[in-house]
Amino acid sequence: MSYPEELLKALEITKKHNIWRRFECINLIASENVMSPLAEAAYFTDMMHRYAEGKPRKRYYQGNIYTDEIELLVMDLMKKLLQVEYVEPRPISGTIANATVFRNLGSPGDKAVIAPVQAGAHVSHTKFGTLGALGIQHIEMPYDQENWNIDVDKAVKLIEEVKPKFVTLGASVYLFPHPTKEIAEAAHAVGAKVVHDVAHVLGLIVGKRWPNPIHEGADVATSSTHKTFPGPQGGIIFTNSKEIYKAVSKTIFPWFLSNHHLHRLPAMAVTAVEMEHFGEAYADQIIRNAKAFAEALMEEGFKVQAEHLGFTKSHTIVVDVRDLGRGAKVAKLLEDANIIVNKNLLPWDPPEAVKDPSGIRIGVQEMTRFGMKESDFKEVAKFFRELLIEGKDPKTVGEKVKEFRKNFLEVKYAFPIPKEFEKSPIKVPMLL
Ligand SMILES: *Cc1c(COP(=O)(O)O)cnc(C)c1O
């Protein structure tokens, strides 16, 4: 049969992407990860075609006998992993989780005090993003550049003055935990709620290598489910407050979604069980690798930030690359050599510098999932040096990167696909 050209083109583009990103690159984007083959198999199911508006057992459509069961299972598994009483798994992204919680805690015109943008606040926390779209006022906490964190004393004073409806914590450049206890005390004293967005560190929390904000005094937490937590792209809300849970789960549908992308649910269940079994070992290796990579880059001559604080307590490190041609150029050179990072604002950059900021942000969680250890990151640091300091040709370095990547193609911290499923009548292999 002869296929239309556009169809072949679509398949070819997809195949190129798959091969490049899964077999040839070293991916160091701090907000990405991959699912296990079993979770991917569980993701690619008929559920992607169905609707289930409403909550389990209270749907507006028929046909949801099994989607109800899987949604309830995900809620139970995540409650157990996070040691909380309520989990809302329907947000289709971290941003939708934030929109739902912000809109329930505040109305247009209300004030929110947010973690400073310099401390890595996500765009959805700001007047430029979801908070702004909801008409909620954005008032930023002061930042302590020396400590790469919120300035607690000044933030407490600001909260006392402003008396906001809620305060947000959490970040996309998250080297050290935000001071949840201190901020929650100040917020609660003026009747404000605390939302802690743990999108980047959910996997570290379930792996017990990062504080769970709900246990530290936050009223509600929001997250993505695909960063250090290696599940399908999506969002989640968790809390111990019945009142917040009820409000949120009554409004997410119909305010912020109708269909909640049901095929996420079986993949979430598989990932949750993987994290229950392997999460601590995985989180532990992530933290070791981040430190080792920071040290190795430093030894190779890079300006890795926050050295006096031990570089990082998370999966993320940041490097000042102003003397190497700034963030945009450096990130592009790395991409040409099959190493994927993103350019990132550093605390002293004005917001306008976003297109060509001072730094790059690096996350080790995906390559850790593919089995890299401390010594492997030393090799990666050498590729950085050859390319960015010695000025070697990106093509030459890129070939070495491809060769190196061949040692890390299998997802670790996961169960293999059970034999009996290999006979499944529905076969949907990833296009290769
Ligand atoms: C990634 C991120 C989000 C947004 O998540 P999406 O799932 O991409 O919508 C929200 N908050 C923080 C802190 C993030 O880093």
PDB file of N, CA and C and ligand atoms in Angstrom, residues 31 93-96 98 120 122 124-125 170-172 197 199-200 224 226-227 234, ligand 1:
ATOM      1  N   SER A  31      13.185  18.995  34.967  1.00  0.00           N
ATOM      2  CA  SER A  31      11.747  18.775  35.150  1.00  0.00           C
ATOM      3  C   SER A  31      11.235  17.567  34.363  1.00  0.00           C
ATOM      4  N   SER A  93      -2.205  18.488  35.059  1.00  0.00           N
ATOM      5  CA  SER A  93      -0.843  19.034  35.112  1.00  0.00           C
ATOM      6  C   SER A  93      -0.662  19.732  36.452  1.00  0.00           C
ATOM      7  N   GLY A  94       0.601  20.046  36.747  1.00  0.00           N
ATOM      8  CA  GLY A  94       0.887  20.790  37.965  1.00  0.00           C
ATOM      9  C   GLY A  94       0.232  22.165  37.938  1.00  0.00           C
ATOM     10  N   THR A  95       0.185  22.754  36.773  1.00  0.00           N
ATOM     11  CA  THR A  95      -0.420  24.080  36.637  1.00  0.00           C
ATOM     12  C   THR A  95      -1.917  24.032  36.955  1.00  0.00           C
ATOM     13  N   ILE A  96      -2.590  22.989  36.488  1.00  0.00           N
ATOM     14  CA  ILE A  96      -4.026  22.835  36.783  1.00  0.00           C
ATOM     15  C   ILE A  96      -4.233  22.567  38.281  1.00  0.00           C
ATOM     16  N   ASN A  98      -2.343  23.794  40.624  1.00  0.00           N
ATOM     17  CA  ASN A  98      -2.204  25.120  41.239  1.00  0.00           C
ATOM     18  C   ASN A  98      -3.439  25.981  41.011  1.00  0.00           C
ATOM     19  N   GLY A 120      13.113  30.646  42.379  1.00  0.00           N
ATOM     20  CA  GLY A 120      12.665  29.621  41.452  1.00  0.00           C
ATOM     21  C   GLY A 120      11.172  29.407  41.408  1.00  0.00           C
ATOM     22  N   HIS A 122       7.546  29.005  40.245  1.00  0.00           N
ATOM     23  CA  HIS A 122       7.086  28.622  38.906  1.00  0.00           C
ATOM     24  C   HIS A 122       6.204  29.733  38.332  1.00  0.00           C
ATOM     25  N   SER A 124       3.409  29.669  37.093  1.00  0.00           N
ATOM     26  CA  SER A 124       2.000  29.563  37.498  1.00  0.00           C
ATOM     27  C   SER A 124       1.736  30.244  38.846  1.00  0.00           C
ATOM     28  N   HIS A 125       2.792  30.501  39.629  1.00  0.00           N
ATOM     29  CA  HIS A 125       2.617  31.163  40.937  1.00  0.00           C
ATOM     30  C   HIS A 125       2.546  32.684  40.793  1.00  0.00           C
ATOM     31  N   GLY A 170       7.690  26.576  47.295  1.00  0.00           N
ATOM     32  CA  GLY A 170       8.025  25.583  46.273  1.00  0.00           C
ATOM     33  C   GLY A 170       8.567  26.271  45.036  1.00  0.00           C
ATOM     34  N   ALA A 171       9.329  25.515  44.239  1.00  0.00           N
ATOM     35  CA  ALA A 171      10.085  26.160  43.179  1.00  0.00           C
ATOM     36  C   ALA A 171      10.458  25.208  42.058  1.00  0.00           C
ATOM     37  N   SER A 172      10.887  25.838  40.967  1.00  0.00           N
ATOM     38  CA  SER A 172      11.381  25.082  39.814  1.00  0.00           C
ATOM     39  C   SER A 172      12.908  25.039  39.795  1.00  0.00           C
ATOM     40  N   ASP A 197       4.141  23.828  46.630  1.00  0.00           N
ATOM     41  CA  ASP A 197       4.189  23.177  45.317  1.00  0.00           C
ATOM     42  C   ASP A 197       5.484  22.361  45.221  1.00  0.00           C
ATOM     43  N   ALA A 199       6.329  20.134  42.805  1.00  0.00           N
ATOM     44  CA  ALA A 199       6.432  19.517  41.476  1.00  0.00           C
ATOM     45  C   ALA A 199       7.800  18.870  41.232  1.00  0.00           C
ATOM     46  N   HIS A 200       8.857  19.594  41.577  1.00  0.00           N
ATOM     47  CA  HIS A 200      10.193  19.066  41.265  1.00  0.00           C
ATOM     48  C   HIS A 200      10.633  17.942  42.172  1.00  0.00           C
ATOM     49  N   SER A 224       3.443  18.190  40.103  1.00  0.00           N
ATOM     50  CA  SER A 224       3.403  17.432  38.858  1.00  0.00           C
ATOM     51  C   SER A 224       3.724  15.987  39.233  1.00  0.00           C
ATOM     52  N   HIS A 226       5.662  13.922  37.099  1.00  0.00           N
ATOM     53  CA  HIS A 226       6.571  13.433  36.055  1.00  0.00           C
ATOM     54  C   HIS A 226       7.971  14.025  36.125  1.00  0.00           C
ATOM     55  N   LYS A 227       8.368  14.514  37.288  1.00  0.00           N
ATOM     56  CA  LYS A 227       9.712  15.111  37.381  1.00  0.00           C
ATOM     57  C   LYS A 227      10.599  14.134  38.172  1.00  0.00           C
ATOM     58  N   GLY A 234       1.322  14.827  34.428  1.00  0.00           N
ATOM     59  CA  GLY A 234       0.052  15.084  35.091  1.00  0.00           C
ATOM     60  C   GLY A 234       0.276  15.845  36.378  1.00  0.00           C
TER      61      GLY A 234
HETATM   62  C1  LIG B   1       6.895  22.060  36.520  1.00  0.00           C
HETATM   63  C2  LIG B   1       6.282  22.891  37.598  1.00  0.00           C
HETATM   64  C3  LIG B   1       4.911  23.129  37.615  1.00  0.00           C
HETATM   65  C4  LIG B   1       4.020  22.882  36.437  1.00  0.00           C
HETATM   66  O1  LIG B   1       3.791  21.646  36.146  1.00  0.00           O
HETATM   67  P1  LIG B   1       3.106  21.251  34.762  1.00  0.00           P
HETATM   68  O2  LIG B   1       2.763  19.848  35.069  1.00  0.00           O
HETATM   69  O3  LIG B   1       4.145  21.446  33.741  1.00  0.00           O
HETATM   70  O4  LIG B   1       1.930  22.135  34.563  1.00  0.00           O
HETATM   71  C5  LIG B   1       4.358  23.759  38.710  1.00  0.00           C
HETATM   72  N1  LIG B   1       5.128  24.160  39.714  1.00  0.00           N
HETATM   73  C6  LIG B   1       6.459  23.988  39.731  1.00  0.00           C
HETATM   74  C7  LIG B   1       7.240  24.462  40.887  1.00  0.00           C
HETATM   75  C8  LIG B   1       7.079  23.360  38.651  1.00  0.00           C
HETATM   76  O5  LIG B   1       8.392  23.230  38.628  1.00  0.00           O
END
